[in-house]
PDB file of C-alpha atoms in Angstrom:
ATOM      1  CA  MET B   1      44.515 188.128 111.097  1.00  0.00           C
ATOM      2  CA  ARG B   2      48.226 187.422 113.269  1.00  0.00           C
ATOM      3  CA  ARG B   3      48.070 186.503 116.673  1.00  0.00           C
ATOM      4  CA  ALA B   4      51.656 186.147 119.314  1.00  0.00           C
ATOM      5  CA  LEU B   5      51.976 185.485 122.535  1.00  0.00           C
ATOM      6  CA  ALA B   6      53.591 186.923 125.831  1.00  0.00           C
ATOM      7  CA  ALA B   7      54.075 191.333 126.283  1.00  0.00           C
ATOM      8  CA  ALA B   8      52.611 194.315 127.985  1.00  0.00           C
ATOM      9  CA  LEU B   9      51.441 197.415 127.599  1.00  0.00           C
ATOM     10  CA  ALA B  10      49.571 200.347 128.958  1.00  0.00           C
ATOM     11  CA  LEU B  11      47.808 203.795 128.832  1.00  0.00           C
ATOM     12  CA  ALA B  12      44.804 202.680 129.363  1.00  0.00           C
ATOM     13  CA  VAL B  13      44.665 199.784 132.396  1.00  0.00           C
ATOM     14  CA  ALA B  14      41.581 196.897 132.832  1.00  0.00           C
ATOM     15  CA  GLY B  15      42.293 195.312 136.236  1.00  0.00           C
ATOM     16  CA  GLN B  16      45.756 196.543 138.469  1.00  0.00           C
ATOM     17  CA  ALA B  17      48.546 194.644 138.837  1.00  0.00           C
ATOM     18  CA  ASP B  18      50.480 194.220 141.944  1.00  0.00           C
ATOM     19  CA  ALA B  19      53.954 194.893 142.390  1.00  0.00           C
ATOM     20  CA  GLY B  20      55.316 191.961 142.822  1.00  0.00           C
ATOM     21  CA  ALA B  21      53.006 190.501 139.531  1.00  0.00           C
ATOM     22  CA  ARG B  22      55.120 189.104 137.103  1.00  0.00           C
ATOM     23  CA  ILE B  23      54.224 188.588 133.537  1.00  0.00           C
ATOM     24  CA  VAL B  24      53.712 184.865 132.533  1.00  0.00           C
ATOM     25  CA  ALA B  25      51.811 185.256 129.337  1.00  0.00           C
ATOM     26  CA  ALA B  26      50.108 188.052 127.025  1.00  0.00           C
ATOM     27  CA  GLU B  27      48.638 188.320 123.343  1.00  0.00           C
ATOM     28  CA  TYR B  28      47.738 191.419 122.160  1.00  0.00           C
ATOM     29  CA  ALA B  29      43.602 192.181 121.578  1.00  0.00           C
ATOM     30  CA  GLU B  30      41.435 194.311 120.365  1.00  0.00           C
ATOM     31  CA  PRO B  31      42.487 194.627 116.207  1.00  0.00           C
ATOM     32  CA  THR B  32      42.211 197.390 114.629  1.00  0.00           C
ATOM     33  CA  THR B  33      42.163 199.243 110.827  1.00  0.00           C
ATOM     34  CA  ARG B  34      43.226 202.393 112.238  1.00  0.00           C
ATOM     35  CA  HIS B  35      46.345 202.599 110.929  1.00  0.00           C
ATOM     36  CA  ALA B  36      46.990 202.433 106.979  1.00  0.00           C
ATOM     37  CA  HIS B  37      50.000 201.030 106.837  1.00  0.00           C
ATOM     38  CA  GLY B  38      49.649 196.449 106.041  1.00  0.00           C
ATOM     39  CA  VAL B  39      53.529 196.501 106.062  1.00  0.00           C
ATOM     40  CA  LEU B  40      53.249 192.900 107.966  1.00  0.00           C
ATOM     41  CA  GLY B  41      50.398 191.807 104.176  1.00  0.00           C
ATOM     42  CA  ASP B  42      47.545 193.600 105.967  1.00  0.00           C
ATOM     43  CA  ASP B  43      45.694 196.132 107.290  1.00  0.00           C
ATOM     44  CA  VAL B  44      45.123 195.026 111.074  1.00  0.00           C
ATOM     45  CA  GLU B  45      47.085 195.946 113.808  1.00  0.00           C
ATOM     46  CA  TRP B  46      46.210 195.900 117.430  1.00  0.00           C
ATOM     47  CA  GLY B  47      44.648 198.294 120.336  1.00  0.00           C
ATOM     48  CA  ALA B  48      45.267 196.591 123.152  1.00  0.00           C
ATOM     49  CA  LEU B  49      47.193 193.796 124.938  1.00  0.00           C
ATOM     50  CA  ARG B  50      45.858 190.960 127.434  1.00  0.00           C
ATOM     51  CA  LEU B  51      48.159 190.054 129.328  1.00  0.00           C
ATOM     52  CA  THR B  52      48.054 187.062 132.557  1.00  0.00           C
ATOM     53  CA  VAL B  53      50.630 188.219 135.760  1.00  0.00           C
ATOM     54  CA  MET B  54      51.066 186.111 138.438  1.00  0.00           C
ATOM     55  CA  ASP B  55      50.927 187.317 142.354  1.00  0.00           C
ATOM     56  CA  SER B  56      53.269 187.306 144.999  1.00  0.00           C
ATOM     57  CA  ALA B  57      50.943 184.750 146.308  1.00  0.00           C
ATOM     58  CA  GLY B  58      51.148 183.170 142.759  1.00  0.00           C
ATOM     59  CA  ALA B  59      47.012 183.362 141.682  1.00  0.00           C
ATOM     60  CA  THR B  60      46.955 184.609 137.922  1.00  0.00           C
ATOM     61  CA  ARG B  61      44.868 187.196 136.531  1.00  0.00           C
ATOM     62  CA  ALA B  62      44.451 188.961 133.773  1.00  0.00           C
ATOM     63  CA  ILE B  63      44.677 192.721 132.657  1.00  0.00           C
ATOM     64  CA  LEU B  64      44.168 194.492 129.199  1.00  0.00           C
ATOM     65  CA  LEU B  65      46.281 197.137 128.648  1.00  0.00           C
ATOM     66  CA  ARG B  66      45.404 199.752 126.098  1.00  0.00           C
ATOM     67  CA  LEU B  67      46.622 202.336 123.687  1.00  0.00           C
ATOM     68  CA  PRO B  68      45.881 205.889 123.035  1.00  0.00           C
ATOM     69  CA  ARG B  69      43.906 205.979 119.646  1.00  0.00           C
ATOM     70  CA  ARG B  70      46.935 207.966 117.542  1.00  0.00           C
ATOM     71  CA  ARG B  71      49.103 204.291 118.066  1.00  0.00           C
ATOM     72  CA  VAL B  72      49.062 200.484 117.726  1.00  0.00           C
ATOM     73  CA  PHE B  73      51.294 197.393 117.925  1.00  0.00           C
ATOM     74  CA  GLU B  74      52.198 196.787 114.918  1.00  0.00           C
ATOM     75  CA  ASP B  75      54.278 193.942 115.626  1.00  0.00           C
ATOM     76  CA  ILE B  76      54.273 190.504 114.654  1.00  0.00           C
ATOM     77  CA  ALA B  77      54.499 188.966 118.625  1.00  0.00           C
ATOM     78  CA  PRO B  78      55.397 190.191 121.802  1.00  0.00           C
ATOM     79  CA  ARG B  79      58.182 188.710 123.618  1.00  0.00           C
ATOM     80  CA  VAL B  80      59.279 188.318 126.449  1.00  0.00           C
ATOM     81  CA  VAL B  81      62.432 189.347 127.721  1.00  0.00           C
ATOM     82  CA  THR B  82      64.853 189.126 131.011  1.00  0.00           C
ATOM     83  CA  LEU B  83      67.205 191.956 131.568  1.00  0.00           C
ATOM     84  CA  ALA B  84      70.354 192.031 133.539  1.00  0.00           C
ATOM     85  CA  GLY B  85      69.595 193.330 136.630  1.00  0.00           C
ATOM     86  CA  ARG B  86      66.289 192.702 136.743  1.00  0.00           C
ATOM     87  CA  ASP B  87      63.597 189.691 138.342  1.00  0.00           C
ATOM     88  CA  ALA B  88      61.298 190.374 136.487  1.00  0.00           C
ATOM     89  CA  PRO B  89      60.480 189.817 132.865  1.00  0.00           C
ATOM     90  CA  LEU B  90      59.575 192.445 130.971  1.00  0.00           C
ATOM     91  CA  ALA B  91      57.165 192.949 127.458  1.00  0.00           C
ATOM     92  CA  MET B  92      58.867 193.492 124.848  1.00  0.00           C
ATOM     93  CA  VAL B  93      56.616 195.126 121.508  1.00  0.00           C
ATOM     94  CA  VAL B  94      56.452 197.600 118.757  1.00  0.00           C
ATOM     95  CA  GLU B  95      54.242 200.859 118.667  1.00  0.00           C
ATOM     96  CA  SER B  96      53.681 202.780 116.345  1.00  0.00           C
ATOM     97  CA  ASP B  97      52.464 206.506 116.494  1.00  0.00           C
ATOM     98  CA  ALA B  98      50.065 207.665 113.287  1.00  0.00           C
ATOM     99  CA  GLY B  99      51.926 210.857 112.870  1.00  0.00           C
ATOM    100  CA  LEU B 100      55.698 209.564 114.387  1.00  0.00           C
ATOM    101  CA  GLY B 101      56.067 206.019 113.640  1.00  0.00           C
ATOM    102  CA  ALA B 102      57.460 202.863 115.425  1.00  0.00           C
ATOM    103  CA  ARG B 103      59.442 202.511 118.164  1.00  0.00           C
ATOM    104  CA  LEU B 104      61.042 199.809 120.794  1.00  0.00           C
ATOM    105  CA  ALA B 105      59.212 199.313 124.358  1.00  0.00           C
ATOM    106  CA  LEU B 106      59.515 197.687 127.140  1.00  0.00           C
ATOM    107  CA  TYR B 107      56.558 197.381 129.471  1.00  0.00           C
ATOM    108  CA  ASP B 108      56.720 195.664 133.253  1.00  0.00           C
ATOM    109  CA  ALA B 109      52.956 194.951 134.888  1.00  0.00           C
ATOM    110  CA  ALA B 110      52.216 198.405 135.801  1.00  0.00           C
ATOM    111  CA  GLY B 111      53.216 199.561 133.161  1.00  0.00           C
ATOM    112  CA  LEU B 112      55.596 201.834 131.148  1.00  0.00           C
ATOM    113  CA  VAL B 113      59.656 200.495 131.727  1.00  0.00           C
ATOM    114  CA  ALA B 114      61.418 202.703 128.698  1.00  0.00           C
ATOM    115  CA  ALA B 115      62.009 203.115 124.703  1.00  0.00           C
ATOM    116  CA  THR B 116      63.369 204.604 122.026  1.00  0.00           C
ATOM    117  CA  PRO B 117      62.820 207.097 120.323  1.00  0.00           C
ATOM    118  CA  PHE B 118      60.314 206.927 117.925  1.00  0.00           C
ATOM    119  CA  ILE B 119      61.835 207.061 113.839  1.00  0.00           C
ATOM    120  CA  GLY B 120      60.610 210.280 113.689  1.00  0.00           C
ATOM    121  CA  GLN B 121      57.661 209.821 110.755  1.00  0.00           C
ATOM    122  CA  ALA B 122      55.046 208.415 109.564  1.00  0.00           C
ATOM    123  CA  HIS B 123      55.208 204.786 108.493  1.00  0.00           C
ATOM    124  CA  ARG B 124      58.180 204.108 109.894  1.00  0.00           C
ATOM    125  CA  TRP B 125      58.941 201.337 111.510  1.00  0.00           C
ATOM    126  CA  LEU B 126      61.320 198.846 112.639  1.00  0.00           C
ATOM    127  CA  ALA B 127      61.911 194.948 112.615  1.00  0.00           C
ATOM    128  CA  PRO B 128      63.225 193.607 116.682  1.00  0.00           C
ATOM    129  CA  VAL B 129      65.428 190.987 116.374  1.00  0.00           C
ATOM    130  CA  GLY B 130      66.201 189.846 119.645  1.00  0.00           C
ATOM    131  CA  ALA B 131      66.852 190.686 123.555  1.00  0.00           C
ATOM    132  CA  ALA B 132      71.046 188.870 125.353  1.00  0.00           C
ATOM    133  CA  ASP B 133      74.181 189.881 126.763  1.00  0.00           C
ATOM    134  CA  LEU B 134      75.666 190.285 122.708  1.00  0.00           C
ATOM    135  CA  ASP B 135      79.083 191.177 123.703  1.00  0.00           C
ATOM    136  CA  GLY B 136      79.369 188.548 127.477  1.00  0.00           C
ATOM    137  CA  ASP B 137      79.818 191.537 129.651  1.00  0.00           C
ATOM    138  CA  GLY B 138      77.027 190.905 131.777  1.00  0.00           C
ATOM    139  CA  ARG B 139      74.231 193.426 130.843  1.00  0.00           C
ATOM    140  CA  THR B 140      71.931 192.814 128.195  1.00  0.00           C
ATOM    141  CA  GLU B 141      71.593 194.115 124.475  1.00  0.00           C
ATOM    142  CA  ILE B 142      68.354 194.859 122.553  1.00  0.00           C
ATOM    143  CA  ALA B 143      68.083 195.265 118.645  1.00  0.00           C
ATOM    144  CA  TYR B 144      66.156 196.224 116.209  1.00  0.00           C
ATOM    145  CA  VAL B 145      66.729 196.748 112.186  1.00  0.00           C
ATOM    146  CA  ASP B 146      65.330 200.490 111.661  1.00  0.00           C
ATOM    147  CA  ARG B 147      63.291 200.305 108.427  1.00  0.00           C
ATOM    148  CA  PRO B 148      64.810 197.478 106.804  1.00  0.00           C
ATOM    149  CA  HIS B 149      63.185 198.344 103.810  1.00  0.00           C
ATOM    150  CA  LEU B 150      64.408 202.192 103.644  1.00  0.00           C
ATOM    151  CA  ALA B 151      67.337 202.444 106.069  1.00  0.00           C
ATOM    152  CA  ARG B 152      68.112 198.892 106.601  1.00  0.00           C
ATOM    153  CA  ILE B 153      70.630 200.332 109.825  1.00  0.00           C
ATOM    154  CA  LEU B 154      71.296 197.382 112.578  1.00  0.00           C
ATOM    155  CA  ARG B 155      71.095 199.010 115.714  1.00  0.00           C
ATOM    156  CA  ILE B 156      71.694 197.993 119.690  1.00  0.00           C
ATOM    157  CA  TRP B 157      71.057 199.489 122.669  1.00  0.00           C
ATOM    158  CA  ARG B 158      71.735 198.649 126.331  1.00  0.00           C
ATOM    159  CA  PHE B 159      69.191 198.808 129.019  1.00  0.00           C
ATOM    160  CA  GLU B 160      71.226 200.307 131.743  1.00  0.00           C
ATOM    161  CA  ASP B 161      69.728 202.916 134.580  1.00  0.00           C
ATOM    162  CA  GLY B 162      66.250 201.954 133.864  1.00  0.00           C
ATOM    163  CA  ARG B 163      66.601 203.604 129.858  1.00  0.00           C
ATOM    164  CA  LEU B 164      67.760 202.388 126.772  1.00  0.00           C
ATOM    165  CA  ARG B 165      71.182 203.516 125.402  1.00  0.00           C
ATOM    166  CA  GLU B 166      71.928 203.067 121.647  1.00  0.00           C
ATOM    167  CA  ILE B 167      75.706 201.408 121.927  1.00  0.00           C
ATOM    168  CA  ALA B 168      76.317 200.657 118.221  1.00  0.00           C
ATOM    169  CA  SER B 169      74.548 200.911 114.900  1.00  0.00           C
ATOM    170  CA  ALA B 170      75.541 200.197 111.487  1.00  0.00           C
ATOM    171  CA  ALA B 171      73.592 200.204 107.831  1.00  0.00           C
ATOM    172  CA  GLY B 172      72.927 197.295 104.978  1.00  0.00           C
ATOM    173  CA  PHE B 173      71.140 195.367 107.100  1.00  0.00           C
ATOM    174  CA  SER B 174      67.221 193.854 107.024  1.00  0.00           C
ATOM    175  CA  ASN B 175      65.325 191.375 108.292  1.00  0.00           C
ATOM    176  CA  HIS B 176      61.613 191.848 106.860  1.00  0.00           C
ATOM    177  CA  ARG B 177      60.402 192.679 103.584  1.00  0.00           C
ATOM    178  CA  ILE B 178      56.633 194.377 102.961  1.00  0.00           C
ATOM    179  CA  GLY B 179      53.253 192.425 103.152  1.00  0.00           C
ATOM    180  CA  GLU B 180      55.711 189.099 104.736  1.00  0.00           C
ATOM    181  CA  ALA B 181      53.865 188.528 108.711  1.00  0.00           C
ATOM    182  CA  PHE B 182      56.588 186.878 109.926  1.00  0.00           C
ATOM    183  CA  ILE B 183      60.632 188.502 110.879  1.00  0.00           C
ATOM    184  CA  SER B 184      63.146 187.290 109.310  1.00  0.00           C
ATOM    185  CA  GLY B 185      66.163 185.595 111.339  1.00  0.00           C
ATOM    186  CA  GLY B 186      67.437 186.414 115.098  1.00  0.00           C
ATOM    187  CA  LEU B 187      69.327 185.109 117.667  1.00  0.00           C
ATOM    188  CA  ARG B 188      71.137 181.894 117.222  1.00  0.00           C
ATOM    189  CA  ASP B 189      74.214 181.092 120.282  1.00  0.00           C
ATOM    190  CA  CYS B 190      76.364 177.970 118.334  1.00  0.00           C
ATOM    191  CA  GLY B 191      78.086 177.561 121.214  1.00  0.00           C
ATOM    192  CA  GLU B 192      80.731 181.523 121.043  1.00  0.00           C
ATOM    193  CA  GLY B 193      78.057 183.025 122.502  1.00  0.00           C
ATOM    194  CA  PRO B 194      74.422 185.143 121.008  1.00  0.00           C
ATOM    195  CA  GLU B 195      74.821 185.506 116.810  1.00  0.00           C
ATOM    196  CA  ILE B 196      72.340 188.069 114.503  1.00  0.00           C
ATOM    197  CA  VAL B 197      70.829 186.552 111.816  1.00  0.00           C
ATOM    198  CA  THR B 198      69.307 188.773 109.180  1.00  0.00           C
ATOM    199  CA  ALA B 199      69.924 190.116 105.409  1.00  0.00           C
ATOM    200  CA  ASP B 200      71.962 191.835 103.692  1.00  0.00           C
ATOM    201  CA  ALA B 201      70.866 195.126 102.637  1.00  0.00           C
ATOM    202  CA  GLU B 202      69.665 193.805  98.796  1.00  0.00           C
ATOM    203  CA  TRP B 203      68.464 190.533 100.171  1.00  0.00           C
ATOM    204  CA  LYS B 204      71.341 188.528  98.298  1.00  0.00           C
ATOM    205  CA  ARG B 205      73.135 187.420 101.009  1.00  0.00           C
ATOM    206  CA  VAL B 206      72.718 185.516 104.717  1.00  0.00           C
ATOM    207  CA  LEU B 207      74.771 187.961 107.219  1.00  0.00           C
ATOM    208  CA  VAL B 208      75.561 187.141 110.784  1.00  0.00           C
ATOM    209  CA  ALA B 209      76.790 189.868 113.247  1.00  0.00           C
ATOM    210  CA  ARG B 210      78.578 190.346 116.682  1.00  0.00           C
ATOM    211  CA  LEU B 211      78.678 192.984 119.054  1.00  0.00           C
ATOM    212  CA  ARG B 212      82.401 193.502 119.687  1.00  0.00           C
ATOM    213  CA  ASN B 213      84.569 196.402 122.002  1.00  0.00           C
ATOM    214  CA  GLY B 214      81.263 197.859 120.855  1.00  0.00           C
ATOM    215  CA  ARG B 215      81.075 198.324 117.035  1.00  0.00           C
ATOM    216  CA  ILE B 216      79.503 195.047 115.330  1.00  0.00           C
ATOM    217  CA  GLU B 217      80.997 193.316 112.973  1.00  0.00           C
ATOM    218  CA  ARG B 218      79.264 191.322 110.004  1.00  0.00           C
ATOM    219  CA  ARG B 219      80.454 188.337 108.102  1.00  0.00           C
ATOM    220  CA  ASP B 220      79.325 186.873 105.126  1.00  0.00           C
ATOM    221  CA  SER B 221      77.484 183.412 105.576  1.00  0.00           C
ATOM    222  CA  GLY B 222      76.496 182.441 102.213  1.00  0.00           C
ATOM    223  CA  ALA B 223      74.650 183.222  99.394  1.00  0.00           C
ATOM    224  CA  LEU B 224      70.203 183.785 100.016  1.00  0.00           C
ATOM    225  CA  ASP B 225      69.205 181.251  97.153  1.00  0.00           C
ATOM    226  CA  SER B 226      66.159 179.872  99.281  1.00  0.00           C
ATOM    227  CA  PRO B 227      63.546 181.192 101.478  1.00  0.00           C
ATOM    228  CA  ALA B 228      64.793 178.654 104.240  1.00  0.00           C
ATOM    229  CA  ARG B 229      68.564 179.771 104.502  1.00  0.00           C
ATOM    230  CA  ILE B 230      68.478 181.658 106.934  1.00  0.00           C
ATOM    231  CA  ASN B 231      66.292 179.308 108.452  1.00  0.00           C
ATOM    232  CA  ALA B 232      69.627 177.106 107.857  1.00  0.00           C
ATOM    233  CA  VAL B 233      72.058 179.937 109.192  1.00  0.00           C
ATOM    234  CA  MET B 234      69.497 180.061 112.456  1.00  0.00           C
ATOM    235  CA  ALA B 235      70.230 176.632 113.030  1.00  0.00           C
ATOM    236  CA  CYS B 236      74.051 176.694 112.822  1.00  0.00           C
ATOM    237  CA  ARG B 237      74.157 174.597 109.813  1.00  0.00           C
ATOM    238  CA  ALA B 238      75.865 176.445 107.236  1.00  0.00           C
ATOM    239  CA  ARG B 239      74.449 173.583 104.703  1.00  0.00           C
ATOM    240  CA  LEU B 240      70.880 172.716 103.401  1.00  0.00           C
ATOM    241  CA  ASP B 241      69.922 169.334 104.134  1.00  0.00           C
ATOM    242  CA  PRO B 242      68.939 166.886 101.478  1.00  0.00           C
TER     243      PRO B 242
END
């Protein structure tokens, strides 16, 4: 069964957080089989998230955030991210709706902060890449691959004015294969700023992408001839160790 650390959520909330509470840790909770998709290798997803939050006095406590029955967390692990312009971390998660598919959502200890639209069809999923200032302008972008088994579109969103706005997209990327309990690649920084590492759409090449002037630029980083190849590129190594 997959476990995950670090996140936040909210619909039914057991234990309220004060306005100054900060997310310091979390794990998905309440495993459920009510979402029959299995894209991550089994039929178990998550109905709730258990947060550990710290209040303004430094005390910590747990909060349980529960989704309605038509939704689950269909994800490897929630990601705690810090966005430019916000003092407290946010939790970045993947929610899936029974009829509308997946969306990427951001929560703080008080509830939903922002979310992308649902994909719009049942059993359509997205695989997060990460959050960082991808173009060096001081603002935080969030990247994910939209339907990594079907559409294979890399989408980049920016959080500003309290909402997520899509600023760039490009086809031909994938970071997950059906049945795998992990997401491949992610963000790396080899000294020239954050870069996105994924496979190409056919899983034959490793791609490295950057956001420049509002456009996604990609370059080929070699054949995907080994399960370790993407990890080597993530570690800024051009070649695998002998």
